[in-house]
Coordinates of C-alpha atoms in Angstrom, one line a residue:
Chain N
X15 CA 0.0 0.0 0.0
X16 CA 2.9 2.3 0.6
X17 CA 4.0 1.9 -3.0
X18 CA 0.4 2.9 -4.1
X19 CA 0.6 5.9 -1.7
X20 CA 3.9 7.0 -3.3
X21 CA 2.6 6.6 -6.9
X22 CA -0.7 8.3 -6.0
X23 CA 1.2 11.2 -4.4
X24 CA 3.2 11.6 -7.6
X25 CA 0.1 11.3 -9.7
X26 CA -1.7 14.0 -7.6
X27 CA 1.2 16.4 -8.2
X28 CA 1.2 15.6 -11.9
X29 CA -2.6 16.2 -12.2
X30 CA -2.2 19.5 -10.3
X31 CA 0.6 20.4 -12.7
X32 CA -1.6 19.6 -15.8
X33 CA -4.5 21.7 -14.4
X34 CA -2.2 24.6 -13.5
X35 CA -0.6 24.4 -17.0
X36 CA -4.0 24.4 -18.7
X37 CA -5.1 27.4 -16.7
X38 CA -1.9 29.2 -17.6
X39 CA -2.3 28.4 -21.3
X40 CA -5.9 29.5 -21.2
X41 CA -4.9 32.9 -19.9
X42 CA -1.8 33.3 -21.9
X43 CA -2.3 35.8 -24.7
X44 CA -0.9 34.8 -28.0
X45 CA 0.7 37.7 -29.8
X46 CA 0.1 37.1 -33.4
X47 CA 1.1 40.4 -34.7
X48 CA 4.0 42.5 -33.6
X49 CA 4.3 46.2 -34.0
X50 CA 6.0 46.0 -37.4
X51 CA 6.1 46.9 -41.0
X52 CA 3.4 44.2 -41.6
X53 CA 1.0 46.2 -39.4
X54 CA 2.0 49.4 -41.1
X55 CA 1.6 47.9 -44.5
X56 CA -1.8 46.4 -43.4
X57 CA -2.9 49.9 -42.4
X58 CA -1.9 51.2 -45.8
X59 CA -4.0 48.6 -47.5
X60 CA -6.9 49.5 -45.3
X61 CA -6.5 53.1 -46.0
X62 CA -6.3 52.5 -49.7
X63 CA -2.7 53.7 -49.9
X64 CA -1.9 54.2 -53.5
X65 CA 1.9 53.7 -53.5
X66 CA 2.8 50.4 -51.9
X67 CA 6.3 49.5 -53.0
X68 CA 8.4 46.4 -52.4
X69 CA 10.2 48.3 -49.7
X70 CA 7.0 48.3 -47.7
X71 CA 7.3 44.6 -47.5
X72 CA 11.1 44.5 -47.7
X73 CA 11.0 42.1 -50.6
X74 CA 14.4 41.3 -52.1
X75 CA 14.4 41.2 -55.9
X76 CA 16.9 38.2 -55.9
X77 CA 14.7 36.0 -53.9
X78 CA 11.8 33.7 -55.0
X79 CA 8.9 33.7 -52.5
X80 CA 6.9 30.6 -51.9
X81 CA 3.2 30.7 -50.9
X82 CA 4.2 28.9 -47.8
X83 CA 6.2 32.0 -46.7
X84 CA 9.6 30.7 -47.4
X85 CA 12.1 32.1 -49.8
X86 CA 14.6 30.6 -52.1
X87 CA 17.8 32.3 -53.1
X88 CA 20.0 31.0 -55.9
X89 CA 23.7 30.7 -55.0
X90 CA 26.6 30.9 -57.5
X91 CA 27.7 27.4 -56.5
X92 CA 24.4 25.8 -57.7
X93 CA 22.9 25.4 -54.2
X94 CA 20.0 27.4 -53.0
X95 CA 19.5 29.1 -49.7
X96 CA 16.1 28.6 -48.0
X97 CA 14.6 30.7 -45.2
X98 CA 11.5 32.0 -43.6
X99 CA 10.2 35.3 -45.1
X100 CA 9.7 38.6 -43.4
X101 CA 5.9 38.4 -43.4
X102 CA 5.9 35.1 -41.4
X103 CA 8.6 36.3 -39.0
X104 CA 6.7 39.4 -38.1
X105 CA 3.4 37.5 -37.9
X106 CA 4.8 35.0 -35.4
X107 CA 6.1 37.7 -33.0
X108 CA 8.8 36.7 -30.5
X109 CA 9.2 33.3 -32.1
X110 CA 11.8 30.6 -31.6
X111 CA 13.0 28.8 -34.6
X112 CA 13.7 25.0 -34.5
X113 CA 15.1 23.2 -37.4
X114 CA 13.6 19.9 -38.4
X115 CA 16.1 18.5 -40.9
X116 CA 19.8 17.7 -40.9
X117 CA 22.6 17.9 -43.5
X118 CA 22.5 15.0 -45.8
X119 CA 18.8 14.6 -45.5
X120 CA 16.7 14.6 -48.6
X121 CA 13.6 16.9 -48.3
X122 CA 10.8 17.3 -50.7
X123 CA 8.5 20.2 -51.4
X124 CA 5.9 20.5 -48.7
X125 CA 7.9 18.6 -46.1
X126 CA 8.2 20.4 -42.7
X127 CA 11.7 21.9 -42.4
X128 CA 11.4 24.1 -39.4
X129 CA 9.1 25.0 -36.5
X130 CA 8.3 28.5 -35.3
X131 CA 7.3 28.4 -31.7
X132 CA 5.7 31.4 -30.1
X133 CA 3.9 31.6 -26.8
X134 CA 3.1 28.0 -26.7
X135 CA 1.9 27.8 -30.3
X136 CA 3.8 26.0 -33.0
X137 CA 3.7 26.4 -36.7
X138 CA 5.6 24.2 -39.1
X139 CA 7.2 25.7 -42.2
X140 CA 7.2 23.6 -45.3
X141 CA 10.1 23.2 -47.7
X142 CA 9.5 25.2 -51.0
X143 CA 11.7 22.8 -53.1
X144 CA 13.0 19.3 -53.3
X145 CA 16.7 18.7 -52.6
X146 CA 19.4 17.5 -50.3
X147 CA 20.3 19.6 -47.2
X148 CA 23.9 20.6 -47.6
X149 CA 24.3 23.1 -44.8
X150 CA 22.6 24.4 -41.7
X151 CA 23.2 28.1 -41.4
X152 CA 24.2 29.2 -37.9
X153 CA 21.6 31.2 -36.0
X154 CA 22.1 34.8 -37.0
X155 CA 20.5 38.0 -35.8
X156 CA 17.8 39.2 -38.0
X157 CA 18.9 42.7 -38.9
X158 CA 16.6 43.7 -41.6
X159 CA 17.5 40.9 -44.0
X160 CA 16.0 37.6 -43.2
X161 CA 18.9 35.1 -42.7
X162 CA 18.6 31.8 -44.5
X163 CA 18.1 28.6 -42.6
X164 CA 19.4 25.9 -44.9
X165 CA 21.4 25.4 -48.1
X166 CA 20.1 22.7 -50.4
X167 CA 21.4 20.9 -53.5
X168 CA 18.1 21.4 -55.4
X169 CA 16.2 18.9 -57.4
X170 CA 13.4 19.8 -59.9
X171 CA 14.3 23.4 -59.3
X172 CA 12.9 25.0 -62.4
X173 CA 9.6 23.2 -61.8
X174 CA 9.3 24.5 -58.3
X175 CA 10.4 28.0 -59.1
X176 CA 7.4 28.4 -61.4
X177 CA 5.2 28.0 -58.3
X178 CA 6.9 30.9 -56.6
X179 CA 6.8 34.6 -57.1
X180 CA 9.7 37.0 -57.7
X181 CA 10.1 40.7 -58.2
X182 CA 6.9 42.7 -58.8
X183 CA 4.9 39.5 -59.0
X184 CA 6.1 38.8 -55.4
X185 CA 4.8 42.2 -54.5
X186 CA 1.4 41.4 -55.9
X187 CA 1.3 38.1 -54.1
X188 CA 2.4 39.6 -50.9
X189 CA -0.3 42.3 -51.2
X190 CA -2.7 39.4 -51.5
X191 CA -1.3 37.9 -48.3
X192 CA -1.7 41.2 -46.6
X193 CA -5.3 41.2 -47.7
X194 CA -5.8 37.8 -46.2
X195 CA -4.2 39.1 -43.0
X196 CA -6.7 41.9 -43.1
X197 CA -9.5 39.4 -43.2
X198 CA -8.2 37.4 -40.4
X199 CA -7.5 40.5 -38.4
X200 CA -11.0 41.8 -38.9
X201 CA -12.4 38.6 -37.5
X202 CA -10.1 38.7 -34.5
X203 CA -10.7 42.4 -33.8
X204 CA -13.0 43.1 -30.8
X205 CA -16.5 43.9 -31.7
X206 CA -17.9 46.4 -29.3
X207 CA -21.6 45.8 -28.4
X208 CA -22.6 49.3 -29.3
X209 CA -21.2 49.6 -32.8
X210 CA -20.5 46.0 -33.8
X211 CA -17.7 45.3 -36.3
X212 CA -15.6 48.5 -36.8
X213 CA -13.2 47.5 -39.6
X214 CA -15.9 48.1 -42.2
X215 CA -16.2 51.7 -41.0
X216 CA -12.6 52.4 -41.3
X217 CA -11.5 51.2 -37.9
X218 CA -7.9 50.2 -37.6
X219 CA -6.4 47.5 -35.5
X220 CA -4.3 48.8 -32.6
X221 CA -1.0 47.6 -31.5
X222 CA -0.9 44.8 -30.8
X223 CA -3.3 44.2 -33.7
X224 CA -4.5 40.9 -32.2
X225 CA -3.6 40.3 -28.6
X226 CA -5.3 37.0 -28.1
X227 CA -6.3 34.1 -30.2
X228 CA -7.2 30.6 -29.2
X229 CA -6.0 27.3 -30.7
X230 CA -8.8 27.1 -33.2
X231 CA -8.1 30.6 -34.5
X232 CA -4.4 29.9 -34.6
X233 CA -5.0 26.8 -36.7
X234 CA -7.1 28.9 -39.0
X235 CA -4.3 31.4 -39.4
X236 CA -1.9 28.5 -40.1
X237 CA -4.2 27.2 -42.8
X238 CA -4.6 30.6 -44.3
X239 CA -0.9 31.1 -44.7
X240 CA 0.2 27.6 -45.8
X241 CA 1.7 26.4 -42.6
X242 CA 1.3 23.2 -40.7
Chain S
X5 CA 1.8 44.3 -9.0
X6 CA 5.3 44.5 -7.6
X7 CA 8.3 42.3 -8.7
X8 CA 7.8 40.0 -5.8
X9 CA 4.2 39.2 -6.3
X10 CA 4.8 38.9 -10.1
X11 CA 7.2 36.0 -9.4
X12 CA 4.8 34.2 -7.1
X13 CA 3.7 31.3 -9.3
X14 CA 1.6 28.4 -8.1
X15 CA 4.5 26.1 -7.9
X16 CA 6.6 28.6 -6.0
X17 CA 3.9 29.0 -3.4
X18 CA 3.6 25.2 -3.2
X19 CA 7.4 24.9 -2.8
X20 CA 7.4 27.3 0.1
X21 CA 4.5 25.4 1.7
X22 CA 6.3 22.0 1.1
X23 CA 9.5 23.4 2.5
X24 CA 7.8 24.8 5.6
X25 CA 5.9 21.6 6.4
X26 CA 9.0 19.5 5.7
X27 CA 11.1 21.6 8.0
X28 CA 8.6 21.2 10.8
X29 CA 8.6 17.4 10.2
X30 CA 12.3 17.4 10.1
X31 CA 12.5 19.2 13.4
X32 CA 10.1 16.8 15.0
X33 CA 12.0 13.8 13.7
X34 CA 15.3 15.0 15.2
X35 CA 13.7 16.3 18.4
X36 CA 11.4 13.4 19.1
X37 CA 13.2 10.6 17.4
X38 CA 12.2 7.9 14.8
X39 CA 9.9 6.0 17.1
X40 CA 7.7 9.0 17.8
X41 CA 7.5 10.4 14.3
X42 CA 7.6 7.5 11.8
X43 CA 5.7 4.3 11.1
X44 CA 9.0 2.3 11.5
X45 CA 9.4 -0.3 14.2
X46 CA 11.9 -3.0 15.2
X47 CA 10.0 -5.3 12.9
X48 CA 9.9 -2.8 10.0
X49 CA 13.2 -0.9 10.2
X50 CA 13.2 0.2 6.6
X51 CA 10.3 2.3 5.3
X52 CA 9.6 5.1 2.8
X53 CA 12.9 6.9 3.3
X54 CA 14.9 3.8 2.3
X55 CA 12.4 2.5 -0.3
X56 CA 11.8 5.8 -2.0
X57 CA 14.5 8.3 -1.1
X58 CA 17.4 5.9 -1.1
X59 CA 16.6 3.0 -3.3
X60 CA 14.6 4.9 -6.0
X61 CA 16.8 8.0 -5.6
X62 CA 20.0 6.1 -6.4
X63 CA 18.4 4.2 -9.3
X64 CA 16.9 7.4 -10.8
X65 CA 20.4 9.0 -10.7
X66 CA 21.8 6.2 -12.8
X67 CA 21.6 8.3 -15.9
X68 CA 24.9 9.9 -14.9
X69 CA 27.0 6.7 -15.2
X70 CA 24.9 5.3 -18.1
X71 CA 25.4 8.3 -20.3
X72 CA 29.0 8.8 -19.3
X73 CA 29.8 5.3 -20.2
X74 CA 28.1 5.6 -23.6
X75 CA 29.9 8.7 -24.5
X76 CA 33.4 8.3 -23.0
X77 CA 33.8 4.5 -23.0
X78 CA 31.7 3.4 -26.0
X79 CA 32.4 6.6 -27.9
X80 CA 28.8 7.3 -28.8
X81 CA 29.4 11.0 -29.3
X82 CA 25.8 11.8 -30.3
X83 CA 24.9 11.6 -26.6
X84 CA 27.5 14.1 -25.6
X85 CA 25.0 16.9 -25.0
X86 CA 23.1 14.6 -22.6
X87 CA 26.0 13.9 -20.3
X88 CA 25.9 17.1 -18.3
X89 CA 22.2 17.1 -17.5
X90 CA 22.5 13.4 -16.6
X91 CA 25.5 14.1 -14.3
X92 CA 23.6 17.0 -12.7
X93 CA 20.7 14.7 -12.0
X94 CA 23.0 12.1 -10.5
X95 CA 24.8 14.7 -8.4
X96 CA 21.6 16.2 -7.0
X97 CA 20.1 12.7 -6.6
X98 CA 23.0 11.4 -4.5
X99 CA 23.1 14.5 -2.4
X100 CA 19.4 14.0 -1.6
X101 CA 20.1 10.3 -0.9
X102 CA 22.7 11.3 1.6
X103 CA 20.3 13.8 3.2
X104 CA 17.5 11.3 3.2
X105 CA 19.8 8.8 5.0
X106 CA 20.5 11.4 7.7
X107 CA 16.8 11.4 8.4
X108 CA 16.6 7.7 8.4
X109 CA 19.6 6.8 10.5
X110 CA 18.8 6.4 14.2
X111 CA 22.0 8.2 15.1
X112 CA 22.8 10.3 12.1
X113 CA 25.9 11.8 13.7
X114 CA 27.5 8.4 13.1
X115 CA 27.1 8.5 9.4
X116 CA 30.9 8.7 8.9
X117 CA 31.5 5.5 10.8
X118 CA 31.8 3.2 7.7
X119 CA 34.9 5.2 6.8
X120 CA 36.8 4.0 9.8
X121 CA 34.8 1.2 11.5
X122 CA 34.5 -1.2 8.6
X123 CA 32.6 -4.5 8.6
X124 CA 34.1 -6.2 5.5
X125 CA 31.3 -8.9 5.6
X126 CA 28.5 -6.4 5.1
X127 CA 27.2 -5.4 1.6
X128 CA 26.2 -2.1 3.2
X129 CA 29.9 -1.2 3.7
X130 CA 30.4 -1.4 0.0
X131 CA 27.2 0.6 -0.7
X132 CA 28.3 3.3 1.8
X133 CA 31.8 3.6 0.4
X134 CA 30.6 3.6 -3.2
X135 CA 28.0 6.2 -2.5
X136 CA 30.5 8.5 -0.7
X137 CA 33.2 8.1 -3.4
X138 CA 30.7 8.4 -6.3
X139 CA 29.2 11.6 -4.8
X140 CA 32.8 13.0 -4.7
X141 CA 33.4 11.9 -8.3
X142 CA 30.1 13.5 -9.4
X143 CA 31.1 16.8 -7.7
X144 CA 34.4 16.8 -9.7
X145 CA 32.5 15.9 -12.9
X146 CA 30.0 18.7 -12.5
X147 CA 32.3 21.4 -11.2
X148 CA 33.5 22.4 -14.7
X149 CA 30.0 23.8 -15.3
X150 CA 30.7 26.3 -12.4
X151 CA 34.1 27.1 -13.9
X152 CA 32.6 27.7 -17.3
X153 CA 30.0 30.0 -15.7
X154 CA 32.7 31.9 -14.0
X155 CA 34.8 32.1 -17.1
X156 CA 37.7 30.2 -15.6
X157 CA 39.0 28.7 -18.8
X158 CA 42.2 27.3 -17.4
X159 CA 40.4 25.5 -14.6
X160 CA 38.0 24.0 -17.1
X161 CA 41.0 22.7 -19.2
X162 CA 42.6 21.2 -16.1
X163 CA 39.4 19.5 -15.2
X164 CA 39.0 18.1 -18.7
X165 CA 42.4 16.4 -18.4
X166 CA 41.1 14.4 -15.5
X167 CA 37.7 13.6 -17.2
X168 CA 38.5 10.1 -18.5
X169 CA 39.7 9.0 -15.0
X170 CA 36.7 10.5 -13.3
X171 CA 34.4 8.9 -15.8
X172 CA 35.9 5.4 -15.4
X173 CA 35.8 5.8 -11.6
X174 CA 32.2 7.0 -11.8
X175 CA 31.0 4.1 -14.0
X176 CA 32.9 1.6 -11.8
X177 CA 31.6 2.9 -8.5
X178 CA 28.1 3.4 -9.7
X179 CA 27.9 -0.1 -11.3
X180 CA 29.1 -1.6 -8.1
X181 CA 26.6 -0.1 -5.7
X182 CA 23.6 -0.1 -8.1
X183 CA 23.9 -3.9 -8.0
X184 CA 24.8 -3.9 -4.3
X185 CA 21.6 -2.3 -3.4
X186 CA 19.9 -5.4 -4.8
X187 CA 22.4 -7.5 -2.9
X188 CA 21.2 -6.0 0.3
X189 CA 18.0 -8.1 0.0
X190 CA 19.8 -11.4 -0.6
X191 CA 19.8 -12.0 3.1
X192 CA 16.0 -12.0 3.4
X193 CA 15.0 -15.0 1.3
X194 CA 12.3 -16.0 3.8
X195 CA 10.9 -12.5 4.2
X196 CA 10.8 -11.1 0.7
X197 CA 7.9 -12.3 -1.5
X198 CA 8.8 -14.8 -4.3
X199 CA 7.7 -12.3 -7.0
X200 CA 10.7 -10.2 -6.1
X201 CA 13.2 -12.3 -4.2
X202 CA 15.8 -13.7 -6.5
X203 CA 19.5 -14.5 -6.4
X204 CA 19.7 -12.3 -9.5
X205 CA 18.5 -9.2 -7.7
X206 CA 21.9 -7.5 -8.0
X207 CA 21.9 -7.5 -11.8
X208 CA 18.2 -6.9 -12.1
X209 CA 18.7 -3.8 -10.0
X210 CA 21.6 -2.8 -12.2
X211 CA 19.8 -3.2 -15.5
X212 CA 16.6 -1.5 -14.3
X213 CA 18.6 1.5 -13.1
X214 CA 20.4 1.7 -16.4
X215 CA 17.1 1.7 -18.3
X216 CA 15.7 4.4 -16.2
X217 CA 18.8 6.5 -16.6
X218 CA 17.7 7.1 -20.2
X219 CA 14.1 7.8 -19.1
X220 CA 15.2 10.4 -16.5
X221 CA 17.1 12.4 -19.1
X222 CA 14.1 12.4 -21.4
X223 CA 11.8 13.6 -18.6
X224 CA 14.3 16.3 -17.5
X225 CA 14.7 17.6 -21.0
X226 CA 11.0 17.9 -21.5
X227 CA 10.4 19.7 -18.2
X228 CA 13.4 22.0 -18.7
X229 CA 12.1 22.9 -22.1
X230 CA 8.7 23.7 -20.7
X231 CA 10.0 25.8 -17.9
X232 CA 13.1 27.4 -19.3
X233 CA 13.0 26.7 -23.1
X234 CA 16.2 24.7 -22.7
X235 CA 16.0 21.3 -24.2
X236 CA 18.0 18.6 -26.0
X237 CA 17.8 18.2 -29.7
X238 CA 15.0 15.9 -30.8
X239 CA 17.1 13.2 -32.5
X240 CA 19.0 12.7 -29.2
X241 CA 15.7 12.3 -27.3
X242 CA 14.5 9.8 -30.0
X243 CA 17.8 7.9 -29.6
X244 CA 17.5 8.0 -25.8
X245 CA 13.9 6.6 -26.2
X246 CA 15.2 3.8 -28.4
X247 CA 18.0 3.0 -25.9
X248 CA 15.4 3.0 -23.1
X249 CA 13.1 0.7 -25.1
X250 CA 15.9 -1.8 -25.9
X251 CA 17.1 -1.9 -22.3
X252 CA 13.6 -2.3 -20.9
X253 CA 13.0 -5.2 -23.3
X254 CA 16.2 -6.7 -22.1
X255 CA 15.1 -6.2 -18.5
X256 CA 11.7 -7.8 -19.3
X257 CA 13.5 -10.9 -20.7
X258 CA 15.8 -11.1 -17.7
X259 CA 12.9 -10.8 -15.3
X260 CA 10.8 -13.3 -17.2
X261 CA 13.6 -15.8 -17.4
X262 CA 14.3 -15.3 -13.7
X263 CA 10.7 -15.8 -12.7
X264 CA 10.3 -18.9 -14.8
X265 CA 13.6 -20.3 -13.7
X266 CA 12.8 -20.2 -10.0
X267 CA 9.1 -21.1 -10.4
X268 CA 7.7 -17.7 -9.6
X269 CA 5.2 -17.5 -12.4
X270 CA 2.2 -18.9 -10.4
X271 CA 2.5 -16.0 -7.9
X272 CA 1.8 -13.5 -10.7
X273 CA -1.7 -14.9 -11.1
X274 CA -2.8 -15.1 -7.5
X275 CA -5.4 -12.7 -6.2
X276 CA -3.0 -11.0 -3.8
X277 CA -1.9 -7.4 -3.2
X278 CA 1.6 -8.4 -4.2
X279 CA 0.5 -9.8 -7.6
X280 CA -1.6 -6.6 -8.2
X281 CA 1.4 -4.3 -7.5
X282 CA 3.7 -6.6 -9.4
X283 CA 1.5 -6.2 -12.5
X284 CA 1.2 -2.5 -12.0
X285 CA 5.0 -2.3 -11.8
X286 CA 5.5 -4.3 -15.0
X287 CA 2.7 -2.4 -16.8
X288 CA 4.0 1.1 -15.8
X289 CA 7.7 0.3 -15.9
X290 CA 8.0 -1.9 -19.0
X291 CA 4.9 -2.5 -21.1
X292 CA 3.6 1.1 -21.4
X293 CA 7.0 2.8 -22.1
X294 CA 8.0 0.1 -24.6
X295 CA 4.7 0.4 -26.5
X296 CA 4.8 4.2 -26.5
X297 CA 8.3 4.4 -27.8
X298 CA 7.6 1.7 -30.4
X299 CA 4.9 3.9 -32.0
X300 CA 6.7 6.2 -34.5
X301 CA 4.1 9.0 -34.1
X302 CA 4.6 9.1 -30.3
X303 CA 8.4 8.7 -30.6
X304 CA 8.5 11.8 -32.8
X305 CA 6.6 13.9 -30.3
X306 CA 8.4 15.3 -27.2
X307 CA 5.3 15.0 -25.1
X308 CA 4.8 11.3 -26.1
X309 CA 8.4 10.6 -25.2
X310 CA 7.9 12.4 -21.9
X311 CA 5.0 10.2 -21.0
X312 CA 7.0 7.1 -22.0
X313 CA 9.9 8.2 -19.8
X314 CA 7.6 9.1 -16.9
X315 CA 5.9 5.7 -17.0
X316 CA 9.4 4.0 -16.9
X317 CA 10.4 6.2 -13.9
X318 CA 7.1 5.5 -12.0
X319 CA 7.6 1.8 -12.8
X320 CA 11.1 1.8 -11.3
X321 CA 9.9 3.6 -8.2
X322 CA 7.2 1.0 -7.8
X323 CA 9.8 -1.8 -8.2
X324 CA 12.0 -0.4 -5.5
X325 CA 9.1 0.2 -3.2
X326 CA 7.8 -3.3 -3.9
X327 CA 11.1 -4.9 -3.1
X328 CA 11.8 -2.9 0.0
X329 CA 8.3 -2.6 1.4
X330 CA 5.4 -4.4 -0.4
X331 CA 7.3 -7.7 -0.8
X332 CA 8.1 -7.9 2.9
X333 CA 4.8 -6.6 4.4
X334 CA 3.3 -10.1 4.7
X335 CA 6.2 -11.3 6.9
X336 CA 7.1 -8.2 8.7
X337 CA 3.7 -6.7 9.4
X338 CA 1.9 -3.6 8.4
X339 CA 3.7 -0.4 7.8
X340 CA 2.3 3.0 6.8
X341 CA 4.4 6.1 6.7
X342 CA 3.6 9.0 9.0
X343 CA 3.0 12.5 7.8
X344 CA 6.5 13.4 8.8
X345 CA 8.0 10.7 6.6
X346 CA 5.8 11.7 3.7
X347 CA 6.4 15.4 4.0
X348 CA 10.2 15.0 4.4
X349 CA 10.3 12.9 1.3
X350 CA 8.2 15.4 -0.7
X351 CA 10.5 18.2 0.6
X352 CA 13.6 16.4 -0.6
X353 CA 12.1 15.9 -4.1
X354 CA 11.0 19.6 -4.1
X355 CA 14.6 20.6 -3.1
X356 CA 15.9 18.5 -6.0
X357 CA 13.6 20.2 -8.5
X358 CA 14.5 23.6 -7.2
X359 CA 18.3 22.9 -7.3
X360 CA 17.9 21.5 -10.8
X361 CA 16.0 24.5 -11.9
X362 CA 18.6 26.8 -10.5
X363 CA 21.4 25.0 -12.2
X364 CA 19.6 24.9 -15.6
X365 CA 18.9 28.6 -15.4
X366 CA 22.3 29.7 -14.2
X367 CA 24.8 27.1 -15.4
X368 CA 25.6 25.8 -18.9
X369 CA 23.8 22.5 -18.4
X370 CA 22.0 22.0 -21.7
X371 CA 24.6 24.1 -23.6
X372 CA 23.8 26.7 -26.2
X373 CA 20.6 25.8 -28.1
X374 CA 20.9 27.1 -31.7
X375 CA 17.9 27.0 -33.9
X376 CA 19.4 24.1 -35.7
X377 CA 17.7 21.6 -33.3
X378 CA 16.5 18.8 -35.4
X379 CA 13.9 16.1 -35.6
X380 CA 13.7 13.0 -37.7
X381 CA 11.0 13.1 -40.4
X382 CA 8.9 10.1 -39.4
X383 CA 6.4 8.2 -41.6
X384 CA 3.7 9.8 -39.4
X385 CA 5.0 13.3 -40.2
X386 CA 5.2 12.4 -43.8
X387 CA 1.6 11.2 -43.9
X388 CA 0.6 14.4 -42.2
X389 CA 2.5 16.4 -44.8
X390 CA 0.9 14.6 -47.7
X391 CA -2.5 15.2 -46.3
X392 CA -1.8 18.8 -45.6
X393 CA -0.2 19.4 -49.0
X394 CA -3.3 18.0 -50.7
X395 CA -5.4 20.4 -48.7
X396 CA -3.2 23.3 -49.5
X397 CA -2.8 22.7 -53.2
X398 CA -5.7 24.9 -54.4
X399 CA -4.4 27.9 -52.5
X400 CA -1.0 27.8 -54.2
X401 CA -0.1 30.7 -56.5
X402 CA 1.6 30.2 -59.8
X403 CA 2.8 32.6 -62.5
X404 CA 0.2 33.0 -65.3

């Protein structure tokens, strides 16, 4: 019976821990949007700003952007650098990046290659191309230019590149993504009882644009932006 | 809300309460004595402090020697990142074992006696010496973490020179007394229930401790990640899980062969408390973790691995409690721990958690954790990917 007592005591502490953890998660705000250029760009879209430029989104003309919010950069040695684009980095504020593949591993388009963890939520980023991982880039500070995560020896590169956007087309695509973000943000914005939804009347999201979202809403965001 | 109330989390408040109650119990135990404050008697001299704090504590600290041996003796470098957390666990575990013993000894001020007043015919002499020496070795093994924290590069280099000797000493001493703890029960063939009494207890203790060494590192890594975002890379956790599974299967074979060999099987199917607890021990300690780790989807998930490791840990605790208490209850008479025994044990575990948390936060225990943590793409992940890709396909944008 003493053995049972010990195991039950441990079980009681574990159950308490699970309950405490659930309570903490339930009250933990998930910051989906940071105060960032994405928010500013979003406001420009809302306000019908006529002159959105690639600089508004910090798109680089030498990078191909995948709908799953990764980029591909062609290197002179025939390899390609793959990373997470600015949009996603800003959307998952205060994230922690965890790699999911190792050098020598073959990855295919659509395979999870990294996880972005933020405030207890996890989003998996999918590989934009097929290839063999040749290098893991060391963790680097993000100083305006998104650092690459992996280098790959690509396979079926030309086929995959046709699915991505580059240059002005990337800008069009990203504006579309901002539009989607607008839709999501509108749904998450508080709706005061007196006036109802405010975005249709020109209301702007405040900083942070969305301070809280639950697991279901987060899953919806992931689905919208091609994440797992 | 000031900075003090901000830091008052639920578990911190619980820690303070546990510490306060434990200290009151400790004071009562030393002031009033064992007879007044414990459920122990002349018939039942070993209770919860020996069964849980010492027997389970030593076994759960086995990760230190298991992982050191794998890395430094068998040259399995992929486990290198695991060695330091495992050694920290072992170090803290043995300190708590020593503290637990102080509570359990009738005259704790004589704890140093085995050093000078030796009884060479007693297994306990070997256990005492091994524990003392191994605790010293663990202190030397862990001290480089302090030197690294202080930036004493030369001292770290000096300590690294002695690492191979320390590791070999540690593995040797730990192997000796892990099995010797089982040997302690060889003198009670007529008191210990046949489900547990065996001439092979020494190596059963050794193998079970080794298996749970892997489990403990998995559990620690998960909890450290949850609390401090400091964790081991996932392939290491997966490899540890596999090593745990193999060693648990090996243990199951040994125990099965042992039970069959000495005709113990019928006792498993009797309607007794012992049989029930035996099945619980086997279920928690072997069957559940092996099944969990064998499922690729669970193996790829940190939480799944945590539950597998936790089950193995609970199973081992149950085994040690069964051997030292349950298995002898029928012959020695009833024993139930007092609130003092329970609260002191809980206090010791809480102190262990607090010390581990402090070390992980302040010392280079898990090492730098770059983003390049990795995970193996399992068939389950691949299936998920294909499903998700099919779902996402219509949303993809292409150049017109």
